[in-house]
Coordinates of C-alpha atoms and ligand atoms in Angstrom, one line a residue:
Chain N
M621 CA 28.0 -62.8 -13.1
V622 CA 28.1 -59.4 -11.6
I623 CA 24.3 -59.1 -11.5
E624 CA 21.9 -61.9 -11.7
T625 CA 18.1 -61.6 -11.2
F626 CA 15.5 -64.3 -11.0
N627 CA 12.0 -63.2 -11.5
L628 CA 12.8 -60.0 -9.7
T629 CA 9.6 -57.9 -9.1
K630 CA 9.0 -54.6 -7.5
Q631 CA 5.6 -53.2 -7.6
Y632 CA 4.0 -50.3 -5.7
D633 CA 0.7 -51.6 -4.2
G634 CA 0.4 -54.2 -7.0
K635 CA 0.9 -51.6 -9.7
G636 CA 3.7 -50.1 -11.8
G637 CA 7.3 -50.9 -11.1
C638 CA 9.0 -53.8 -12.7
V639 CA 7.8 -57.5 -13.1
D640 CA 9.6 -60.7 -13.5
I641 CA 12.9 -59.3 -14.4
N642 CA 15.5 -62.1 -15.4
L643 CA 18.8 -60.5 -16.3
S644 CA 22.4 -61.3 -16.0
V645 CA 25.2 -58.9 -16.4
K646 CA 28.8 -60.1 -16.9
E647 CA 31.9 -58.7 -15.4
G648 CA 33.4 -55.9 -17.4
E649 CA 30.5 -55.1 -19.7
V650 CA 28.5 -52.0 -20.3
F651 CA 24.9 -52.9 -20.0
G652 CA 22.3 -50.6 -21.3
F653 CA 18.8 -50.6 -19.8
L654 CA 16.3 -48.9 -22.1
G655 CA 12.7 -48.1 -22.0
P656 CA 10.2 -45.4 -22.3
N657 CA 9.2 -43.1 -19.4
G658 CA 7.5 -44.9 -16.6
A659 CA 8.7 -48.4 -17.9
G660 CA 10.3 -49.4 -14.7
K661 CA 14.0 -48.7 -15.2
S662 CA 14.7 -46.6 -12.1
T663 CA 12.6 -49.0 -10.1
L664 CA 14.9 -51.9 -11.1
V665 CA 18.1 -50.1 -10.4
K666 CA 16.8 -48.8 -7.0
T667 CA 15.8 -52.3 -6.2
L668 CA 19.2 -53.7 -7.2
V669 CA 21.1 -51.1 -4.9
G670 CA 18.8 -51.9 -2.0
L671 CA 16.8 -48.7 -1.8
L672 CA 13.5 -50.6 -2.6
R673 CA 12.5 -53.9 -1.2
P674 CA 11.5 -56.4 -3.9
T675 CA 8.0 -57.7 -3.8
G676 CA 9.0 -60.9 -5.5
G677 CA 11.8 -62.9 -7.0
S678 CA 15.5 -62.6 -5.9
A679 CA 18.7 -61.2 -7.2
R680 CA 22.4 -61.3 -6.5
V681 CA 24.7 -58.4 -7.0
L682 CA 28.5 -59.0 -6.9
G683 CA 27.6 -62.4 -5.7
R684 CA 25.8 -61.3 -2.7
P685 CA 22.1 -60.8 -1.8
L686 CA 20.5 -57.3 -2.3
G687 CA 21.6 -54.6 0.1
D688 CA 24.5 -56.6 1.4
I689 CA 27.0 -54.3 3.3
R690 CA 30.0 -56.0 1.7
A691 CA 28.7 -55.6 -1.8
M692 CA 27.7 -51.9 -1.2
G693 CA 31.2 -51.0 -0.5
K694 CA 32.0 -51.9 -4.2
I695 CA 29.1 -50.3 -5.8
G696 CA 28.7 -46.8 -7.1
Y697 CA 25.3 -45.3 -7.8
L698 CA 24.2 -42.1 -9.4
P699 CA 20.5 -41.7 -8.6
E700 CA 18.0 -40.3 -11.2
N701 CA 17.1 -37.4 -8.7
F702 CA 20.7 -36.7 -7.7
R703 CA 20.6 -34.5 -4.6
Y704 CA 23.3 -33.8 -2.1
H705 CA 23.4 -32.0 1.2
D706 CA 23.1 -28.4 0.1
W707 CA 24.6 -26.9 3.3
M708 CA 27.9 -28.5 2.3
T709 CA 30.4 -27.5 -0.2
G710 CA 31.2 -29.8 -3.1
L711 CA 34.4 -30.8 -1.3
E712 CA 32.6 -31.5 1.9
V713 CA 30.0 -33.7 0.1
M714 CA 32.9 -35.8 -1.4
R715 CA 34.6 -36.1 2.1
F716 CA 31.4 -37.1 3.7
H717 CA 30.7 -39.9 1.2
A718 CA 34.3 -40.9 1.3
E719 CA 33.9 -41.4 5.1
L720 CA 30.7 -43.4 4.5
Y721 CA 32.7 -45.7 2.2
K722 CA 35.4 -45.8 4.8
I723 CA 38.1 -44.7 2.4
P724 CA 41.4 -44.0 4.2
R725 CA 43.0 -40.7 3.1
P726 CA 40.7 -39.9 0.3
A727 CA 42.1 -36.4 -0.5
E728 CA 43.9 -37.3 -3.7
R729 CA 41.2 -39.4 -5.0
I730 CA 38.6 -36.6 -4.4
S731 CA 40.6 -34.0 -6.2
E732 CA 41.2 -36.4 -9.1
L733 CA 37.5 -37.1 -9.4
L734 CA 36.5 -33.4 -9.2
E735 CA 39.0 -32.8 -12.0
L736 CA 37.5 -35.7 -14.0
V737 CA 34.0 -34.4 -13.8
G738 CA 35.0 -30.8 -14.5
L739 CA 34.2 -29.4 -11.0
S740 CA 37.7 -28.3 -10.0
G741 CA 37.4 -24.6 -9.1
H742 CA 33.9 -25.1 -7.7
E743 CA 34.6 -27.5 -4.9
K744 CA 34.6 -24.7 -2.3
K745 CA 31.1 -23.4 -3.3
K746 CA 28.1 -24.5 -1.5
V747 CA 26.1 -27.2 -3.3
A748 CA 23.0 -25.1 -2.9
G749 CA 24.6 -22.7 -5.4
Y750 CA 25.3 -25.5 -7.9
S751 CA 23.4 -25.7 -11.2
K752 CA 21.6 -28.8 -12.0
G753 CA 24.4 -30.1 -14.3
M754 CA 27.0 -29.3 -11.7
Q755 CA 25.1 -31.3 -9.2
Q756 CA 24.9 -34.2 -11.6
R757 CA 28.6 -33.9 -12.1
L758 CA 29.1 -34.0 -8.3
G759 CA 26.8 -37.1 -8.2
L760 CA 28.9 -38.8 -10.8
A761 CA 32.0 -38.1 -8.9
V762 CA 30.4 -39.5 -5.7
A763 CA 29.4 -42.6 -7.6
L764 CA 33.0 -43.3 -8.7
L765 CA 34.5 -42.4 -5.2
A766 CA 35.2 -45.9 -4.0
D767 CA 36.7 -47.1 -7.3
P768 CA 33.7 -49.4 -7.5
E769 CA 33.6 -52.7 -9.3
L770 CA 30.0 -52.0 -10.4
V771 CA 28.5 -48.6 -11.3
F772 CA 24.8 -47.9 -11.7
L773 CA 24.1 -44.8 -13.7
D774 CA 20.5 -43.7 -13.8
E775 CA 20.3 -41.3 -16.7
P776 CA 23.7 -39.8 -16.1
T777 CA 23.6 -37.1 -18.7
S778 CA 20.0 -35.8 -18.2
A779 CA 21.2 -32.4 -17.0
L780 CA 24.5 -32.2 -18.9
D781 CA 25.4 -30.0 -21.8
P782 CA 26.6 -31.6 -25.1
V783 CA 30.3 -31.5 -23.9
G784 CA 29.3 -33.1 -20.6
R785 CA 27.6 -35.9 -22.5
I786 CA 30.7 -36.6 -24.5
E787 CA 32.8 -36.6 -21.2
V788 CA 30.5 -39.0 -19.5
R789 CA 30.7 -41.3 -22.5
E790 CA 34.5 -41.2 -22.2
I791 CA 34.2 -41.8 -18.6
I792 CA 32.1 -45.0 -19.2
R793 CA 34.6 -46.2 -21.9
D794 CA 37.4 -45.6 -19.4
L795 CA 35.6 -47.6 -16.7
K796 CA 35.2 -50.5 -19.2
K797 CA 38.8 -50.4 -20.0
K798 CA 39.6 -50.8 -16.3
G799 CA 37.4 -53.8 -16.2
K800 CA 34.6 -52.3 -14.3
T801 CA 30.9 -53.2 -15.0
V802 CA 28.6 -50.3 -15.8
F803 CA 24.8 -50.6 -15.7
L804 CA 23.4 -47.6 -17.7
N805 CA 19.8 -46.5 -17.6
S806 CA 18.9 -44.2 -20.4
H807 CA 16.6 -43.4 -23.1
L808 CA 19.2 -41.6 -25.2
L809 CA 19.5 -44.3 -27.7
S810 CA 22.4 -42.9 -29.6
E811 CA 24.4 -42.7 -26.4
V812 CA 23.6 -46.3 -25.6
E813 CA 24.5 -47.4 -29.1
M814 CA 27.9 -45.9 -28.7
V815 CA 28.9 -47.3 -25.4
C816 CA 26.9 -50.5 -24.5
D817 CA 27.9 -54.0 -25.2
R818 CA 24.5 -55.6 -24.3
V819 CA 21.1 -54.0 -23.7
A820 CA 17.7 -54.9 -22.4
I821 CA 14.5 -53.1 -23.3
I822 CA 11.8 -52.8 -20.7
N823 CA 8.3 -51.6 -21.4
R824 CA 5.4 -51.5 -18.9
G825 CA 7.5 -53.2 -16.3
R826 CA 8.5 -56.2 -18.4
I827 CA 11.6 -57.0 -20.5
I828 CA 10.7 -57.1 -24.2
A829 CA 14.1 -57.7 -25.6
C830 CA 17.5 -58.5 -24.2
G831 CA 20.8 -59.4 -25.7
D832 CA 24.0 -58.5 -27.4
L833 CA 23.4 -55.1 -29.1
K834 CA 24.8 -56.2 -32.4
D835 CA 22.7 -59.4 -32.4
L836 CA 19.6 -57.6 -31.6
L837 CA 20.1 -55.1 -34.4
F838 CA 20.9 -58.0 -36.8
E839 CA 17.9 -60.0 -35.7
N840 CA 15.7 -57.1 -36.5
S841 CA 17.3 -56.4 -39.8
A842 CA 16.1 -57.9 -43.1
L843 CA 17.4 -58.6 -46.6
T844 CA 15.5 -57.2 -49.5
A845 CA 16.0 -58.7 -52.9
K846 CA 14.6 -57.1 -56.1
I847 CA 13.8 -59.9 -58.5
G848 CA 12.0 -60.7 -61.6
S849 CA 9.1 -63.3 -61.4
P850 CA 10.3 -66.0 -58.9
A851 CA 11.1 -69.5 -60.2
E852 CA 8.9 -72.3 -59.0
G853 CA 9.9 -73.6 -55.6
L854 CA 12.1 -70.7 -54.9
I855 CA 10.1 -69.4 -51.8
E856 CA 10.1 -72.9 -50.4
E857 CA 13.8 -73.4 -51.0
L858 CA 14.5 -70.0 -49.3
K859 CA 12.3 -70.8 -46.3
K860 CA 14.7 -73.8 -45.5
I861 CA 17.5 -71.3 -44.8
A862 CA 15.7 -68.0 -43.8
V863 CA 13.8 -67.3 -40.7
E864 CA 11.1 -65.5 -42.6
V865 CA 10.3 -64.9 -46.2
K866 CA 7.8 -62.5 -47.6
L867 CA 7.1 -61.8 -51.3
R868 CA 5.5 -58.6 -52.4
E869 CA 5.4 -57.9 -56.1
D870 CA 9.0 -57.9 -57.3
S871 CA 10.5 -57.7 -53.9
L872 CA 11.5 -60.3 -51.4
T873 CA 12.0 -59.6 -47.7
I874 CA 14.1 -62.2 -46.0
K875 CA 15.1 -62.5 -42.4
V876 CA 18.1 -64.5 -41.6
A877 CA 19.4 -65.8 -38.4
K878 CA 23.1 -65.1 -39.0
R879 CA 25.3 -63.1 -41.4
D880 CA 26.7 -66.3 -43.0
D881 CA 23.3 -67.2 -44.3
I882 CA 23.3 -64.2 -46.7
P883 CA 25.6 -65.7 -49.4
L884 CA 23.5 -68.8 -49.2
I885 CA 20.4 -66.9 -49.9
A886 CA 22.1 -65.2 -52.9
K887 CA 23.2 -68.7 -54.3
V888 CA 19.7 -70.1 -53.9
I889 CA 18.1 -67.2 -55.8
V890 CA 20.7 -67.3 -58.5
Q891 CA 20.7 -71.1 -59.0
S892 CA 16.8 -71.0 -59.3
E893 CA 17.4 -68.8 -62.3
T894 CA 15.3 -66.1 -61.0
P895 CA 16.5 -62.8 -62.2
L896 CA 18.3 -60.9 -59.3
Y897 CA 18.6 -57.1 -59.8
E898 CA 19.5 -56.1 -56.2
L899 CA 20.2 -57.6 -52.9
K900 CA 20.8 -55.5 -49.8
M901 CA 20.8 -55.7 -46.1
E902 CA 18.4 -53.3 -44.5
G903 CA 19.7 -52.7 -41.0
V904 CA 17.7 -51.0 -38.3
S905 CA 19.0 -48.4 -35.9
L906 CA 18.5 -48.9 -32.2
E907 CA 16.0 -46.2 -32.5
E908 CA 13.9 -48.0 -35.0
L909 CA 14.2 -51.2 -33.1
F910 CA 13.2 -49.5 -29.9
V911 CA 10.2 -47.7 -31.4
N912 CA 9.0 -50.8 -33.1
L913 CA 9.3 -52.9 -30.0
V914 CA 7.7 -50.4 -27.8
R915 CA 4.8 -49.5 -30.2
G916 CA 4.3 -53.2 -30.9
G917 CA 4.2 -53.8 -27.1
E918 CA 1.4 -51.3 -26.8
A919 CA -0.7 -52.8 -29.6
L920 CA -0.2 -56.2 -27.9
D921 CA -1.3 -54.9 -24.5
N922 CA -4.3 -53.0 -25.9
G923 CA -5.4 -56.1 -27.8
D924 CA -6.0 -58.2 -24.6
Chain R
M576 CA 27.7 -44.6 12.5
I577 CA 30.4 -42.2 13.9
T578 CA 30.3 -40.4 10.5
V579 CA 26.5 -40.0 10.6
I580 CA 26.8 -38.6 14.2
K581 CA 29.5 -36.2 13.2
Y582 CA 27.6 -34.9 10.2
T583 CA 24.3 -34.7 12.1
F584 CA 26.1 -32.7 14.7
K585 CA 27.6 -30.4 12.1
E586 CA 24.3 -30.0 10.2
M587 CA 22.6 -28.7 13.4
F588 CA 25.0 -25.8 13.4
H589 CA 24.3 -25.0 9.7
K590 CA 20.5 -24.8 10.2
K591 CA 18.9 -21.7 11.6
A592 CA 16.9 -23.7 14.1
L593 CA 19.6 -23.7 16.7
F594 CA 20.3 -20.0 16.4
F595 CA 16.6 -19.2 16.6
V596 CA 16.1 -21.4 19.7
L597 CA 19.3 -19.7 21.2
L598 CA 17.6 -16.3 20.8
L599 CA 14.4 -17.6 22.3
T600 CA 16.5 -18.9 25.2
L601 CA 18.3 -15.8 25.8
A602 CA 15.1 -13.8 25.8
Y603 CA 13.5 -16.3 28.2
L604 CA 16.4 -16.3 30.6
T605 CA 16.5 -12.5 30.7
L606 CA 12.8 -12.3 31.4
Y607 CA 12.9 -15.0 33.9
G608 CA 15.9 -13.5 35.7
F609 CA 14.3 -10.2 35.9
G610 CA 11.0 -11.7 37.3
I611 CA 12.7 -13.7 40.0
K612 CA 15.0 -10.7 41.0
E613 CA 12.0 -8.6 41.6
A614 CA 10.1 -11.4 43.3
Y615 CA 13.0 -12.4 45.6
E616 CA 13.6 -8.8 46.8
A617 CA 10.0 -8.7 48.0
L618 CA 10.2 -12.1 49.9
P619 CA 10.2 -12.4 53.7
R620 CA 13.6 -13.0 55.3
V621 CA 12.3 -16.1 57.2
N622 CA 13.6 -19.3 55.5
T623 CA 10.7 -21.5 56.3
L624 CA 8.3 -19.2 54.6
A625 CA 10.6 -18.5 51.6
L626 CA 11.8 -21.9 50.9
P627 CA 8.7 -23.2 49.2
I628 CA 8.5 -20.1 47.1
F629 CA 12.1 -20.4 45.8
S630 CA 11.3 -24.0 44.9
E631 CA 8.1 -22.9 43.1
F632 CA 10.1 -20.4 41.1
I633 CA 12.8 -22.8 40.1
T634 CA 10.4 -25.6 39.1
V635 CA 8.4 -23.1 37.0
G636 CA 11.5 -21.9 35.4
L637 CA 12.6 -25.5 34.6
Y638 CA 9.1 -26.2 33.3
F639 CA 9.3 -23.6 30.6
A640 CA 12.9 -24.4 29.9
S641 CA 11.9 -28.0 29.2
L642 CA 9.3 -26.6 26.8
I643 CA 12.0 -24.7 24.9
V644 CA 14.2 -27.8 24.7
A645 CA 11.1 -29.8 23.5
F646 CA 10.6 -27.2 20.8
L647 CA 14.2 -27.6 19.8
V648 CA 13.9 -31.4 19.6
V649 CA 10.8 -31.2 17.4
I650 CA 12.1 -28.7 14.9
S651 CA 15.6 -30.5 14.7
S652 CA 14.3 -34.1 14.6
A653 CA 10.9 -34.1 12.9
G654 CA 12.6 -34.0 9.5
A655 CA 15.9 -35.8 10.6
L656 CA 15.1 -38.8 8.4
S657 CA 12.1 -37.9 6.4
A658 CA 13.3 -34.5 5.0
D659 CA 16.4 -36.2 3.7
V660 CA 14.2 -38.9 2.1
E661 CA 11.9 -36.4 0.6
S662 CA 14.7 -34.3 -0.8
G663 CA 16.6 -37.3 -2.1
V664 CA 19.7 -36.8 -0.2
M665 CA 19.2 -39.9 1.7
Q666 CA 19.2 -42.2 -1.5
A667 CA 22.9 -41.5 -2.0
V668 CA 23.7 -42.2 1.7
L669 CA 21.9 -45.5 2.0
V670 CA 23.7 -47.1 -0.9
K671 CA 26.8 -47.0 1.1
P672 CA 28.3 -49.8 3.3
I673 CA 26.2 -48.8 6.2
K674 CA 23.2 -50.3 7.9
R675 CA 20.0 -48.3 8.1
Y676 CA 19.8 -48.6 11.8
E677 CA 23.1 -47.0 12.0
V678 CA 21.8 -44.0 10.2
V679 CA 18.9 -43.9 12.7
L680 CA 21.1 -44.2 15.8
G681 CA 23.6 -41.8 14.3
K682 CA 20.9 -39.2 14.1
F683 CA 19.8 -40.0 17.6
F684 CA 23.1 -39.6 19.0
G685 CA 24.0 -36.5 17.0
I686 CA 20.9 -34.7 17.7
G687 CA 20.7 -36.1 21.3
L688 CA 24.2 -34.7 22.0
I689 CA 23.3 -31.2 21.1
V690 CA 20.0 -31.3 22.8
S691 CA 21.6 -32.8 26.0
L692 CA 24.3 -30.0 26.0
Y693 CA 21.5 -27.5 25.5
S694 CA 19.4 -29.0 28.3
L695 CA 22.3 -28.9 30.7
F696 CA 23.0 -25.3 29.8
L697 CA 19.4 -24.3 30.5
F698 CA 19.2 -26.5 33.6
F699 CA 22.3 -24.9 35.2
G700 CA 21.3 -21.6 33.8
I701 CA 18.1 -21.6 35.8
I702 CA 19.7 -22.9 39.0
F703 CA 22.5 -20.4 38.6
L704 CA 20.1 -17.5 38.1
N705 CA 18.2 -18.5 41.1
K706 CA 21.3 -18.7 43.3
A707 CA 22.8 -15.5 42.0
L708 CA 19.6 -13.6 42.5
G709 CA 19.0 -14.6 46.0
A710 CA 17.2 -17.9 46.2
R711 CA 18.4 -19.3 49.5
V712 CA 18.1 -23.0 48.4
V713 CA 20.8 -25.6 49.1
F714 CA 21.0 -28.5 46.7
S715 CA 23.3 -31.4 47.5
F716 CA 25.6 -32.7 44.6
S717 CA 23.5 -35.7 44.1
Q718 CA 20.3 -33.7 43.9
V719 CA 21.7 -31.4 41.1
F720 CA 23.3 -34.3 39.3
N721 CA 20.2 -36.5 39.3
G722 CA 18.0 -33.5 38.6
A723 CA 20.1 -32.7 35.5
L724 CA 20.0 -36.3 34.2
L725 CA 16.3 -36.3 34.6
F726 CA 16.0 -33.0 32.9
L727 CA 18.0 -34.1 29.9
W728 CA 16.2 -37.4 29.7
M729 CA 12.9 -35.7 28.9
P730 CA 14.0 -34.4 25.4
L731 CA 15.7 -37.6 24.6
I732 CA 12.5 -39.5 25.0
L733 CA 10.7 -37.0 22.8
L734 CA 13.5 -37.4 20.3
S735 CA 13.2 -41.2 20.1
V736 CA 9.5 -40.6 19.2
C737 CA 10.3 -38.0 16.6
L738 CA 12.8 -40.3 15.0
W739 CA 10.2 -43.0 14.9
G740 CA 7.7 -40.7 13.2
S741 CA 10.4 -39.4 10.8
A742 CA 11.5 -42.9 9.9
R743 CA 8.1 -43.8 8.5
M744 CA 6.1 -40.5 7.8
S745 CA 6.4 -37.1 6.4
T746 CA 8.2 -34.3 8.2
L747 CA 4.9 -32.5 8.7
G748 CA 3.1 -35.6 10.0
T749 CA 5.9 -36.3 12.4
G750 CA 5.9 -32.7 13.7
I751 CA 2.1 -32.8 14.2
M752 CA 2.3 -36.1 16.0
A753 CA 5.1 -35.1 18.3
V754 CA 3.5 -31.8 19.3
M755 CA 0.2 -33.6 19.9
L756 CA 1.7 -36.3 22.0
Y757 CA 3.8 -33.9 24.0
G758 CA 0.8 -31.6 24.5
F759 CA -1.2 -34.6 25.6
A760 CA 1.5 -35.4 28.2
L761 CA 1.5 -31.9 29.6
I762 CA -2.3 -31.7 29.9
G763 CA -2.4 -35.2 31.3
G764 CA 0.1 -34.0 34.0
W765 CA -2.2 -31.2 34.9
V766 CA -5.2 -33.4 35.0
E767 CA -3.4 -35.9 37.2
Q768 CA -2.3 -33.1 39.5
I769 CA -5.8 -31.6 39.8
G770 CA -7.0 -35.1 40.6
Y771 CA -4.3 -35.4 43.3
L772 CA -5.3 -32.0 44.8
I773 CA -8.9 -33.0 44.8
S774 CA -8.0 -36.3 46.5
L775 CA -5.9 -34.4 49.2
G776 CA -9.2 -32.7 50.0
G777 CA -10.7 -36.0 50.8
R778 CA -12.7 -36.7 47.8
S779 CA -12.2 -39.3 45.2
A780 CA -10.6 -38.5 41.8
T781 CA -9.4 -41.8 40.5
G782 CA -10.8 -40.9 37.0
L783 CA -8.6 -37.8 36.7
I784 CA -5.5 -39.6 38.1
N785 CA -6.0 -42.5 35.7
A786 CA -6.4 -40.2 32.8
G787 CA -3.0 -38.7 33.8
I788 CA -1.4 -42.1 34.0
I789 CA -2.6 -43.1 30.5
A790 CA -1.2 -39.8 29.2
S791 CA 2.1 -40.7 30.9
L792 CA 2.0 -44.1 29.2
L793 CA 1.5 -42.5 25.8
M794 CA 4.3 -40.1 26.4
P795 CA 6.2 -40.3 29.7
T796 CA 8.0 -37.0 29.7
D797 CA 5.7 -35.3 32.3
A798 CA 6.2 -38.1 34.7
I799 CA 10.1 -37.6 34.3
Y800 CA 9.5 -34.0 35.1
R801 CA 7.7 -34.7 38.3
K802 CA 10.4 -37.1 39.3
M803 CA 13.0 -34.5 38.7
N804 CA 11.0 -32.1 41.0
S805 CA 10.9 -34.7 43.7
V806 CA 14.5 -35.3 43.4
L807 CA 15.3 -31.5 43.6
F808 CA 12.9 -30.4 46.2
S809 CA 12.7 -33.1 48.8
S810 CA 14.8 -33.0 51.8
N811 CA 14.6 -35.2 54.8
G812 CA 11.4 -36.7 53.4
I813 CA 9.6 -33.3 53.1
Y814 CA 8.5 -32.4 49.6
F815 CA 7.9 -28.7 49.1
L816 CA 5.9 -28.9 45.9
R817 CA 2.8 -30.9 46.5
N818 CA 0.5 -28.1 45.6
N819 CA 2.0 -27.0 42.4
L820 CA -0.1 -27.6 39.2
L821 CA 2.8 -27.9 36.9
G822 CA 4.8 -30.6 38.7
G823 CA 4.0 -31.5 42.2
G824 CA 1.8 -34.2 43.3
A825 CA 2.4 -37.8 43.5
E826 CA 6.0 -38.8 42.8
P827 CA 6.0 -41.2 39.8
S828 CA 6.8 -44.8 40.8
L829 CA 10.0 -46.6 39.9
Y830 CA 7.8 -48.6 37.5
M831 CA 7.0 -45.4 35.6
L832 CA 10.7 -44.7 35.3
L833 CA 11.5 -48.2 34.1
Y834 CA 8.6 -47.8 31.7
A835 CA 10.0 -44.5 30.4
A836 CA 13.3 -46.2 29.8
G837 CA 11.7 -49.1 28.0
Y838 CA 9.6 -46.6 26.1
M839 CA 12.6 -44.8 24.7
V840 CA 14.4 -48.0 23.7
F841 CA 11.3 -49.3 22.0
M842 CA 10.8 -46.1 20.0
L843 CA 14.4 -46.3 18.8
Y844 CA 13.9 -49.9 17.9
M845 CA 10.7 -49.1 16.0
A846 CA 12.4 -46.2 14.3
A847 CA 15.3 -48.5 13.1
R848 CA 12.8 -51.1 11.9
S849 CA 10.5 -48.8 10.1
F850 CA 13.4 -47.1 8.5
T851 CA 14.9 -50.5 7.5
L852 CA 11.6 -51.5 5.8
R853 CA 11.0 -48.2 4.2
D854 CA 11.1 -47.9 0.4
M855 CA 13.2 -45.0 -0.7
Ligands
LIG1346 N1 6.9 -44.4 -5.4 C1 6.0 -44.9 -6.3 N2 4.8 -45.2 -5.9 C2 3.9 -45.6 -6.9 N3 4.2 -45.9 -8.1 C3 5.5 -45.7 -8.5 C4 6.4 -45.1 -7.7 N4 7.7 -45.0 -8.3 C5 7.4 -45.5 -9.6 N5 6.1 -45.8 -9.7 C6 5.5 -46.4 -11.0 O1 6.3 -47.4 -11.4 C7 6.5 -47.4 -12.9 C8 7.9 -47.3 -13.2 O2 8.5 -46.2 -12.7 P1 10.1 -45.9 -12.9 O3 10.3 -44.7 -12.2 O4 10.9 -47.1 -12.6 O5 10.1 -45.6 -14.4 P2 11.4 -45.2 -15.4 O6 11.5 -46.3 -16.4 O7 12.5 -44.9 -14.5 O8 10.9 -43.9 -16.0 P3 11.6 -42.5 -16.5 O9 12.2 -42.8 -17.8 O10 10.6 -41.5 -16.6 O11 12.7 -42.3 -15.5 C9 5.7 -46.2 -13.3 O12 4.5 -46.5 -13.8 C10 5.5 -45.3 -12.0 O13 4.1 -44.7 -12.1
LIG1347 MG1 13.8 -43.4 -14.3

């Protein structure tokens, strides 16, 4: 495991932050960490990179305790509020961070990365004169400087133009191809859907869903069947296979645990001699799933 | 840590503070040089009468020079850590394979190096001006050497306090704290000296002297300044500056010097500790 957390908690004077986080991120995967504003995403990432001291629980990153020097050399981090010494030029910022990483002869790597993030030609300008997007691109280059095993990106495209967003997506896919692990904080769901293998959703400091992106979407999808009047015992029979069955007038909503259960459902309905007019899988998008979970969480919270 | 020292050093030259202080210094040295030139021309030729007066002028010159250096220290170090934390620049630095105490010490050595060079420049500038403009004082090598070391020690003590503040507070808070402590030490020095002068007259002034000592414990810079005076201006056991309000009086004890050394190390330790525990 590249990242493992055990009830990791970071609160500010007993409020906010993130609470009881149990996550594990495998080597080589792109992990998406989603949540509404103020949910605790940045807090968790800052805790994992050693900027914040946890108030509870523990974690291991690259097999080492939080903030361990040996792990830090193999980690790249793009902060949410990316800021770099504005009296330096872009090139000087890169050299400075290369020295902090103790990279021998970094010149080639630096120009390669500046090219990658689209800053070549601007490297001799003072960072003070960079636009927000240019600073974020510089931050991305700094995060990738040490050819890190694990990269934390906290909303890496928040200041980027549409082309920049696509470029970042490609960079992330490239990192995955090279076997690197990426921890991506974002609330741009379409972006996450395109690049992430697994996701966790956090709301009000607690994780409310976590898993393989495809599984999560499937679990929250349902079959709808348009039927005539149901034969006796059909519902009971379906409940043996399905997770949840609801009948409303001429329409059945059925949740199944796995894809292979769908043909079984069809067979049961047909064999019961209930007329079946239509059977379709109604998938949810990540966006729908996200909104349902987060809204549901609020209702739950307000209830107690 | 070398990297932090190097870039702290570079950063000082990119900020306007150093340039501003340089202008201030040049203006000061010009005025001071002009003043002592006029004064020395009017002095009697007899050495025994003139010698204490030369010493007075030199020590006053060094006193105000030390204020300029203190000013440089506060403006360049109050934000050394906090301003970078506040702007967010520090976040990207601290996720590197570097310990936080290395950042604190790197800042100390980087700023300390410039401040030391600056102090030496001012110290020898004052001595040189006096020599060149007619002060007939003779310093031995060890007097100048030890005097210079004591002179550059003062800002380093102040620097360690500023870094401690900067490690745990805001830039503004640190600046206010440093100026207050330094001012307290200055006034404490005067109070102690007034107490000393009163006690020379035969009356008891332990209250004033104790107040001065407490001020020195809170911030030992003024004690170091008095030690420097006694190093520079005593010869054959005679000390010329007993009656000077700015820095004569009782020579600080060895314990006070040891205390000052311990004070600086403790402040640096606290700076490193506070910074290590700080949430970014
Ligand atoms: N320095 C701080 N002091 C006190 N509370 C804080 C601090 N930083 C964050 N919080 C609180 O912790 C919670 C989580 O904040 P965090 O920045 O982690 O959210 P986020 O998920 O990254 O939000 P966003 O999407 O807006 O970036 C919020 O309720 C916030 O108010
Ligand atoms: Mg955030």
